[in-house]
């Protein structure tokens, strides 16, 4: 009995331990965030569906090249047989011209059943639709790649923002701790009449401001964290933390890759050209179909004593040509619209090319500026470290008090924080440059 209770206790402790492990925050790398977004992001899922729709439309267009077989059947019962006028001369050669006699033809029961087949030999619309749907499918794939690039950029940007906010929060907490030490030191000095109440009030105000700053940064970190989870396509309830290490790795200049905005515009141009070609062909080249029918026609009579029901075969094969003679200028108007679209597309390509070149130049300047800022902050860290070390020595020799040491330590932390901010700014500038050059998927993880 005691052994059973021991086993239950062990299982309960194991369960609680696993529960605590699950509840604890998981640390996510940038690569994990991006990989998760590529699977779960709603915009990308919608893009994959659009690609699938495009593929199905392409198959649908090609299916029109296959023969179409139709089964038809009908039954008619004539309550009044159809009339026809016959010249009297048919039955009476002596009858004069222009005299007719009405005659009812046929039997009351008519049955028709046949199979009809139509095979397009040439159709400008079908050929154009196949080419157009293929280009539209390529366009969907390019737009999906564009959405992927946007996800890479957005996830990376949010991740970098979360990193710097996390470090700013740690910096504020460290400053708050130093300020509380400084407050205790000043209160002791005040008790010894070596400091004034104003000095103490200043530090109390600084502590209040730091606490408010800590709270604001905590809220801001939570907002960025939620935005990151939303973009990744995971639940907002997920307990997630990011890597806080910030490492500087200089990015080498890469050759420009595929600029998707320009590629999309170029594919749209091909699509418009294809539509113009289809419209022109439909104006001058007839559609040709191979047609055929095989069936039977039945006639029945139900009046005694001459009842009968007889069936006779009926079949044919042939060619069917369709050529538009006049359609009120609709095709001509459509062609004019497409030519205007083509002009707009050319302007769009030129605008994309020029705007991208301008943005690349600005991004390169931003990257150079952040790199110089990075070098400056490194020099400031070295200087602040030197001042802090000297303050410690002077404190040990009794030349300065604790307040001077804390202020020097605070200056060192500010220099370190400025350096981290400069690294993040450099990474963001490099990210922007990669995006503009079409190499954003080559980001450093």
Coordinates of C-alpha atoms in Angstrom, one line a residue:
X1 CA 0.0 0.0 0.0
X2 CA 2.8 2.4 0.9
X3 CA 4.5 1.5 -2.4
X4 CA 1.4 2.4 -4.4
X5 CA 1.1 5.8 -2.7
X6 CA 4.8 6.4 -3.5
X7 CA 4.2 5.7 -7.1
X8 CA 1.2 8.0 -7.2
X9 CA 3.3 10.8 -5.5
X10 CA 6.0 10.3 -8.1
X11 CA 3.5 10.5 -11.0
X12 CA 1.9 13.6 -9.5
X13 CA 5.3 15.4 -9.2
X14 CA 6.2 14.4 -12.7
X15 CA 2.9 15.8 -14.0
X16 CA 3.4 19.0 -12.2
X17 CA 6.9 19.3 -13.5
X18 CA 5.8 18.7 -17.1
X19 CA 3.0 21.3 -16.6
X20 CA 5.5 23.9 -15.4
X21 CA 7.8 23.1 -18.3
X22 CA 4.9 23.7 -20.8
X23 CA 3.8 26.9 -19.0
X24 CA 7.3 28.3 -19.1
X25 CA 8.1 30.7 -21.9
X26 CA 9.9 29.2 -24.9
X27 CA 12.7 31.1 -26.4
X28 CA 12.2 31.6 -30.2
X29 CA 15.0 32.4 -32.7
X30 CA 14.4 34.6 -35.7
X31 CA 14.7 31.6 -38.0
X32 CA 12.0 29.7 -35.9
X33 CA 9.7 32.7 -36.1
X34 CA 10.1 33.1 -39.9
X35 CA 9.7 29.3 -40.5
X36 CA 6.6 29.3 -38.4
X37 CA 5.1 32.3 -40.3
X38 CA 5.8 30.6 -43.6
X39 CA 3.5 27.8 -42.6
X40 CA 0.8 29.5 -40.5
X41 CA 0.6 33.1 -41.8
X42 CA -2.9 33.7 -43.1
X43 CA -1.8 35.9 -46.0
X44 CA 0.6 33.2 -47.2
X45 CA -2.1 30.5 -46.9
X46 CA -4.4 32.7 -49.0
X47 CA -1.6 33.1 -51.5
X48 CA -1.1 29.3 -51.7
X49 CA -4.9 29.0 -52.4
X50 CA -4.7 31.6 -55.1
X51 CA -1.9 29.6 -56.8
X52 CA -4.0 26.4 -56.6
X53 CA -6.9 28.3 -58.1
X54 CA -4.7 29.5 -60.9
X55 CA -3.5 26.0 -61.7
X56 CA -7.1 24.7 -61.8
X57 CA -8.1 27.6 -64.2
X58 CA -5.2 26.6 -66.4
X59 CA -6.4 23.0 -66.5
X60 CA -10.0 24.3 -67.2
X61 CA -8.8 26.3 -70.2
X62 CA -6.9 23.3 -71.6
X63 CA -10.0 21.1 -71.1
X64 CA -11.8 23.1 -73.8
X65 CA -9.5 21.5 -76.4
X66 CA -11.0 18.1 -75.6
X67 CA -14.1 16.9 -77.6
X68 CA -17.5 17.6 -76.0
X69 CA -20.1 14.9 -76.2
X70 CA -23.7 15.7 -75.5
X71 CA -26.7 13.3 -75.3
X72 CA -30.1 14.7 -76.4
X73 CA -33.5 13.2 -76.3
X74 CA -37.0 14.6 -76.8
X75 CA -40.6 13.4 -77.3
X76 CA -43.3 15.5 -78.9
X77 CA -47.0 14.7 -79.2
X78 CA -48.7 16.9 -81.7
X79 CA -52.3 17.6 -80.8
X80 CA -52.5 19.5 -84.1
X81 CA -50.2 18.3 -86.9
X82 CA -48.1 21.0 -88.5
X83 CA -49.5 22.5 -91.8
X84 CA -47.7 23.2 -95.0
X85 CA -48.8 24.9 -98.2
X86 CA -48.4 22.9 -101.4
X87 CA -48.9 24.3 -104.9
X88 CA -52.0 22.9 -106.6
X89 CA -49.9 22.1 -109.6
X90 CA -48.2 19.4 -107.6
X91 CA -51.4 17.3 -107.8
X92 CA -53.1 19.0 -110.8
X93 CA -50.8 20.0 -113.6
X94 CA -53.6 22.0 -115.1
X95 CA -53.8 24.3 -112.1
X96 CA -52.7 27.8 -112.5
X97 CA -49.6 29.3 -110.8
X98 CA -50.0 31.0 -107.4
X99 CA -52.7 28.6 -106.1
X100 CA -51.9 26.5 -103.0
X101 CA -53.6 24.0 -100.8
X102 CA -52.9 23.4 -97.1
X103 CA -51.8 19.9 -96.1
X104 CA -51.0 18.4 -92.7
X105 CA -47.8 16.4 -92.6
X106 CA -46.5 13.9 -90.1
X107 CA -47.8 11.7 -87.3
X108 CA -48.7 12.8 -83.7
X109 CA -45.9 10.9 -81.9
X110 CA -42.3 12.1 -82.6
X111 CA -39.2 10.8 -80.7
X112 CA -35.6 12.0 -81.3
X113 CA -32.4 10.7 -79.6
X114 CA -28.8 11.4 -80.6
X115 CA -25.3 11.9 -79.4
X116 CA -23.6 15.1 -80.6
X117 CA -19.8 15.6 -80.6
X118 CA -17.9 18.9 -81.1
X119 CA -14.1 19.2 -81.3
X120 CA -12.5 22.6 -81.7
X121 CA -9.9 22.5 -84.4
X122 CA -9.0 26.2 -84.0
X123 CA -10.3 28.8 -81.6
X124 CA -8.6 32.1 -80.8
X125 CA -10.5 32.4 -77.6
X126 CA -9.4 28.9 -76.3
X127 CA -5.8 29.3 -77.3
X128 CA -5.7 32.8 -75.8
X129 CA -7.4 31.5 -72.6
X130 CA -4.8 28.8 -72.2
X131 CA -1.9 31.3 -72.5
X132 CA -3.6 33.9 -70.3
X133 CA -4.4 31.5 -67.5
X134 CA -0.8 30.3 -67.6
X135 CA 0.5 33.9 -67.2
X136 CA -2.1 34.5 -64.5
X137 CA -0.8 31.5 -62.7
X138 CA 2.7 32.8 -62.9
X139 CA 1.5 36.1 -61.6
X140 CA -0.1 34.4 -58.6
X141 CA 3.2 32.7 -57.8
X142 CA 5.1 36.0 -58.1
X143 CA 2.6 37.7 -55.8
X144 CA 3.0 34.8 -53.3
X145 CA 6.8 35.3 -53.4
X146 CA 6.2 39.0 -52.7
X147 CA 4.0 38.1 -49.7
X148 CA 6.8 35.9 -48.5
X149 CA 9.3 38.7 -48.7
X150 CA 6.9 40.9 -46.8
X151 CA 6.6 38.3 -44.1
X152 CA 10.4 38.0 -43.9
X153 CA 10.7 41.8 -43.6
X154 CA 7.9 42.2 -41.1
X155 CA 8.9 39.3 -38.8
X156 CA 12.6 40.4 -38.8
X157 CA 11.6 44.1 -38.1
X158 CA 9.3 43.1 -35.2
X159 CA 12.0 40.7 -33.9
X160 CA 14.6 43.4 -33.9
X161 CA 12.2 45.9 -32.2
X162 CA 11.4 43.3 -29.5
X163 CA 15.2 42.8 -29.0
X164 CA 15.9 46.5 -28.5
X165 CA 12.9 47.0 -26.2
X166 CA 14.0 44.0 -24.1
X167 CA 17.5 45.6 -23.7
X168 CA 16.0 49.0 -23.0
X169 CA 13.8 47.4 -20.3
X170 CA 16.8 45.7 -18.7
X171 CA 18.7 49.0 -18.9
X172 CA 15.9 50.8 -17.1
X173 CA 15.7 48.1 -14.4
X174 CA 19.5 48.4 -13.9
X175 CA 19.2 52.2 -13.7
X176 CA 16.3 51.8 -11.2
X177 CA 18.4 49.6 -9.0
X178 CA 21.3 52.1 -9.1
X179 CA 18.9 55.0 -8.4
X180 CA 17.6 53.1 -5.4
X181 CA 21.1 52.6 -4.2
X182 CA 21.9 56.2 -4.7
X183 CA 18.8 57.2 -2.8
X184 CA 19.8 55.2 0.1
X185 CA 23.3 56.7 0.0
X186 CA 21.9 60.3 -0.2
X187 CA 19.5 59.6 2.7
X188 CA 22.5 58.5 4.8
X189 CA 24.3 61.7 3.8
X190 CA 21.3 63.8 4.6
X191 CA 21.1 62.2 8.0
X192 CA 24.7 63.3 8.5
X193 CA 23.9 66.8 7.2
X194 CA 26.1 66.2 4.1
X195 CA 23.2 66.3 1.6
X196 CA 20.1 68.4 1.2
X197 CA 16.5 67.3 1.0
X198 CA 16.4 68.7 -2.6
X199 CA 19.0 66.1 -3.6
X200 CA 17.0 63.3 -2.2
X201 CA 13.8 64.6 -3.9
X202 CA 15.6 64.7 -7.3
X203 CA 16.5 61.0 -6.9
X204 CA 13.0 60.2 -5.8
X205 CA 11.7 61.9 -8.9
X206 CA 14.2 60.0 -11.0
X207 CA 13.0 56.7 -9.5
X208 CA 9.4 57.6 -10.2
X209 CA 10.2 58.4 -13.8
X210 CA 12.2 55.2 -14.2
X211 CA 9.3 53.1 -12.8
X212 CA 6.9 54.8 -15.2
X213 CA 9.4 54.2 -18.1
X214 CA 9.7 50.5 -17.0
X215 CA 5.9 50.1 -17.1
X216 CA 5.6 51.7 -20.6
X217 CA 8.4 49.6 -22.0
X218 CA 6.8 46.5 -20.6
X219 CA 3.5 47.4 -22.3
X220 CA 5.4 48.2 -25.5
X221 CA 7.2 44.9 -25.4
X222 CA 3.9 43.0 -24.9
X223 CA 2.4 44.8 -27.9
X224 CA 5.4 44.0 -30.2
X225 CA 5.3 40.4 -28.9
X226 CA 1.6 40.1 -29.8
X227 CA 2.2 41.7 -33.3
X228 CA 5.0 39.1 -33.8
X229 CA 2.7 36.2 -32.8
X230 CA -0.1 37.5 -35.0
X231 CA 2.2 37.8 -38.0
X232 CA 3.5 34.3 -37.3
X233 CA 0.0 33.0 -37.3
X234 CA 0.1 31.5 -33.8
X235 CA -2.1 32.0 -30.8
X236 CA -1.7 35.2 -28.8
X237 CA -1.9 33.0 -25.7
X238 CA 1.4 31.3 -26.6
X239 CA 4.0 32.0 -23.9
X240 CA 6.9 33.1 -26.2
X241 CA 10.1 35.0 -25.6
X242 CA 12.8 36.0 -28.1
X243 CA 16.6 35.7 -28.1
X244 CA 18.0 38.8 -26.4
X245 CA 21.6 38.4 -27.7
X246 CA 22.5 41.2 -30.1
X247 CA 25.6 40.4 -32.2
X248 CA 27.1 42.6 -34.9
X249 CA 28.1 40.9 -38.1
X250 CA 29.0 43.1 -41.0
X251 CA 27.0 42.3 -44.0
X252 CA 28.8 42.0 -47.3
X253 CA 27.3 43.8 -50.3
X254 CA 25.3 41.4 -52.5
X255 CA 24.3 41.6 -56.1
X256 CA 20.7 42.5 -56.7
X257 CA 18.4 39.6 -57.1
X258 CA 14.9 39.5 -58.6
X259 CA 12.9 42.7 -57.9
X260 CA 9.5 41.1 -57.6
X261 CA 7.6 44.4 -58.1
X262 CA 9.3 44.8 -61.4
X263 CA 8.8 41.1 -62.3
X264 CA 5.1 41.3 -61.5
X265 CA 4.7 44.4 -63.7
X266 CA 6.6 42.6 -66.5
X267 CA 4.3 39.5 -66.3
X268 CA 1.3 41.8 -66.3
X269 CA 2.7 43.3 -69.5
X270 CA 2.9 39.8 -71.1
X271 CA -0.7 39.1 -70.0
X272 CA -2.0 42.3 -71.6
X273 CA 0.0 41.5 -74.8
X274 CA -1.5 38.0 -74.9
X275 CA -5.0 39.5 -74.5
X276 CA -4.4 41.9 -77.4
X277 CA -3.1 39.0 -79.5
X278 CA -6.2 37.0 -78.7
X279 CA -8.6 39.9 -79.6
X280 CA -6.7 40.5 -82.9
X281 CA -6.9 36.8 -83.9
X282 CA -10.6 36.7 -83.1
X283 CA -11.2 39.6 -85.5
X284 CA -9.6 38.0 -88.6
X285 CA -9.4 34.2 -88.1
X286 CA -12.6 32.1 -87.9
X287 CA -13.2 29.5 -85.2
X288 CA -13.3 26.0 -86.7
X289 CA -15.0 23.0 -85.1
X290 CA -15.4 19.4 -86.1
X291 CA -19.0 18.4 -85.4
X292 CA -20.9 15.2 -85.6
X293 CA -24.1 13.6 -84.6
X294 CA -25.4 10.0 -84.4
X295 CA -29.0 9.2 -83.4
X296 CA -32.4 8.0 -84.3
X297 CA -35.8 9.6 -85.1
X298 CA -39.0 7.8 -84.2
X299 CA -42.5 8.3 -85.6
X300 CA -45.7 6.8 -84.1
X301 CA -49.4 6.6 -84.9
X302 CA -51.9 5.3 -82.3
X303 CA -55.2 5.2 -84.2
X304 CA -56.6 1.7 -84.8
X305 CA -56.3 -0.3 -86.9
X306 CA -53.1 1.3 -88.2
X307 CA -51.0 1.7 -85.1
X308 CA -47.2 1.8 -85.6
X309 CA -43.9 3.1 -84.1
X310 CA -41.0 3.2 -86.4
X311 CA -37.4 4.4 -85.9
X312 CA -35.0 5.7 -88.5
X313 CA -31.3 6.4 -88.1
X314 CA -29.9 9.9 -88.5
X315 CA -26.2 10.9 -88.4
X316 CA -23.8 13.4 -89.9
X317 CA -20.3 14.7 -89.7
X318 CA -19.1 18.2 -90.7
X319 CA -17.1 21.3 -90.2
X320 CA -18.5 24.4 -88.5
X321 CA -16.9 27.8 -89.1
X322 CA -17.7 30.9 -87.1
X323 CA -16.6 34.3 -88.2
X324 CA -17.7 37.6 -86.7
X325 CA -18.9 40.1 -89.3
X326 CA -20.1 42.9 -87.2
X327 CA -20.2 43.2 -83.3
X328 CA -20.9 46.9 -82.9
X329 CA -17.2 47.7 -82.5
X330 CA -16.9 45.9 -79.2
X331 CA -13.6 44.2 -80.1
X332 CA -12.2 47.5 -81.3
X333 CA -13.1 49.2 -78.0
X334 CA -11.5 46.4 -76.0
X335 CA -8.3 46.7 -78.0
X336 CA -8.1 50.4 -77.3
X337 CA -8.6 49.7 -73.6
X338 CA -5.8 47.1 -73.6
X339 CA -3.4 49.6 -75.4
X340 CA -4.1 52.1 -72.6
X341 CA -3.4 49.4 -70.0
X342 CA -0.1 48.7 -71.8
X343 CA 0.9 52.3 -71.7
X344 CA 0.1 52.4 -67.9
X345 CA 2.1 49.3 -67.4
X346 CA 5.1 50.8 -69.1
X347 CA 4.9 53.8 -66.9
X348 CA 4.5 51.6 -63.9
X349 CA 7.7 49.6 -64.8
X350 CA 9.6 52.8 -65.2
X351 CA 8.4 54.2 -61.9
X352 CA 9.2 50.9 -60.1
X353 CA 12.8 50.9 -61.6
X354 CA 13.5 54.6 -60.7
X355 CA 11.9 54.4 -57.2
X356 CA 13.8 51.3 -56.4
X357 CA 17.1 52.8 -57.5
X358 CA 16.4 55.9 -55.3
X359 CA 15.4 53.8 -52.3
X360 CA 18.5 51.6 -52.7
X361 CA 20.7 54.7 -52.7
X362 CA 19.0 56.0 -49.5
X363 CA 19.2 52.7 -47.8
X364 CA 23.0 52.5 -48.6
X365 CA 23.5 55.9 -47.0
X366 CA 21.4 54.8 -44.0
X367 CA 23.5 51.7 -43.7
X368 CA 26.8 53.7 -43.9
X369 CA 25.5 56.1 -41.3
X370 CA 24.5 53.4 -38.8
X371 CA 27.9 51.7 -39.3
X372 CA 29.7 55.0 -38.4
X373 CA 27.3 55.4 -35.5
X374 CA 28.2 51.9 -34.4
X375 CA 31.9 52.7 -34.4
X376 CA 31.3 55.9 -32.4
X377 CA 29.4 54.1 -29.8
X378 CA 32.1 51.5 -29.5
X379 CA 34.6 54.3 -28.8
X380 CA 32.1 55.8 -26.2
X381 CA 31.9 52.4 -24.4
X382 CA 35.7 52.3 -24.2
X383 CA 35.8 55.8 -22.7
X384 CA 32.9 55.1 -20.3
X385 CA 34.6 51.9 -19.2
X386 CA 37.8 53.8 -18.5
X387 CA 36.0 56.4 -16.5
X388 CA 34.1 53.7 -14.5
X389 CA 37.4 51.8 -13.8
X390 CA 39.0 55.0 -12.6
X391 CA 36.0 55.8 -10.4
X392 CA 36.3 52.4 -8.7
X393 CA 40.0 53.0 -8.0
X394 CA 39.2 56.4 -6.6
X395 CA 36.4 55.0 -4.5
X396 CA 38.7 52.4 -3.0
X397 CA 41.2 55.2 -2.2
X398 CA 38.4 57.3 -0.7
X399 CA 38.7 60.1 -3.2
X400 CA 35.1 59.8 -4.4
X401 CA 31.9 58.6 -2.9
X402 CA 29.5 55.9 -4.0
X403 CA 27.4 58.4 -5.9
X404 CA 30.2 59.1 -8.4
X405 CA 30.7 55.4 -9.0
X406 CA 27.0 54.9 -9.6
X407 CA 26.9 57.8 -12.0
X408 CA 29.9 56.4 -13.9
X409 CA 28.3 53.0 -14.0
X410 CA 25.1 54.6 -15.4
X411 CA 27.1 56.4 -18.1
X412 CA 28.7 53.1 -19.1
X413 CA 25.3 51.4 -19.3
X414 CA 24.0 54.2 -21.5
X415 CA 27.0 53.9 -23.8
X416 CA 26.4 50.1 -24.0
X417 CA 22.7 50.7 -24.7
X418 CA 23.5 53.2 -27.4
X419 CA 25.8 50.6 -29.0
X420 CA 23.0 48.0 -29.0
X421 CA 20.6 50.5 -30.5
X422 CA 23.2 51.2 -33.2
X423 CA 23.6 47.5 -34.0
X424 CA 19.8 47.1 -34.3
X425 CA 19.7 50.2 -36.6
X426 CA 22.4 48.7 -38.7
X427 CA 20.6 45.4 -38.9
X428 CA 17.4 47.2 -39.9
X429 CA 19.2 49.2 -42.6
X430 CA 20.7 46.0 -43.9
X431 CA 17.3 44.4 -43.9
X432 CA 15.8 47.3 -45.9
X433 CA 18.6 47.1 -48.4
X434 CA 18.2 43.3 -48.8
X435 CA 14.5 43.9 -49.4
X436 CA 15.1 46.5 -52.1
X437 CA 17.7 44.3 -53.8
X438 CA 15.5 41.2 -53.7
X439 CA 17.8 39.3 -51.3
X440 CA 15.7 39.6 -48.1
X441 CA 15.7 35.8 -47.7
X442 CA 19.4 35.9 -47.2
X443 CA 19.1 37.6 -43.8
X444 CA 21.5 36.6 -41.1
X445 CA 19.9 34.5 -38.4

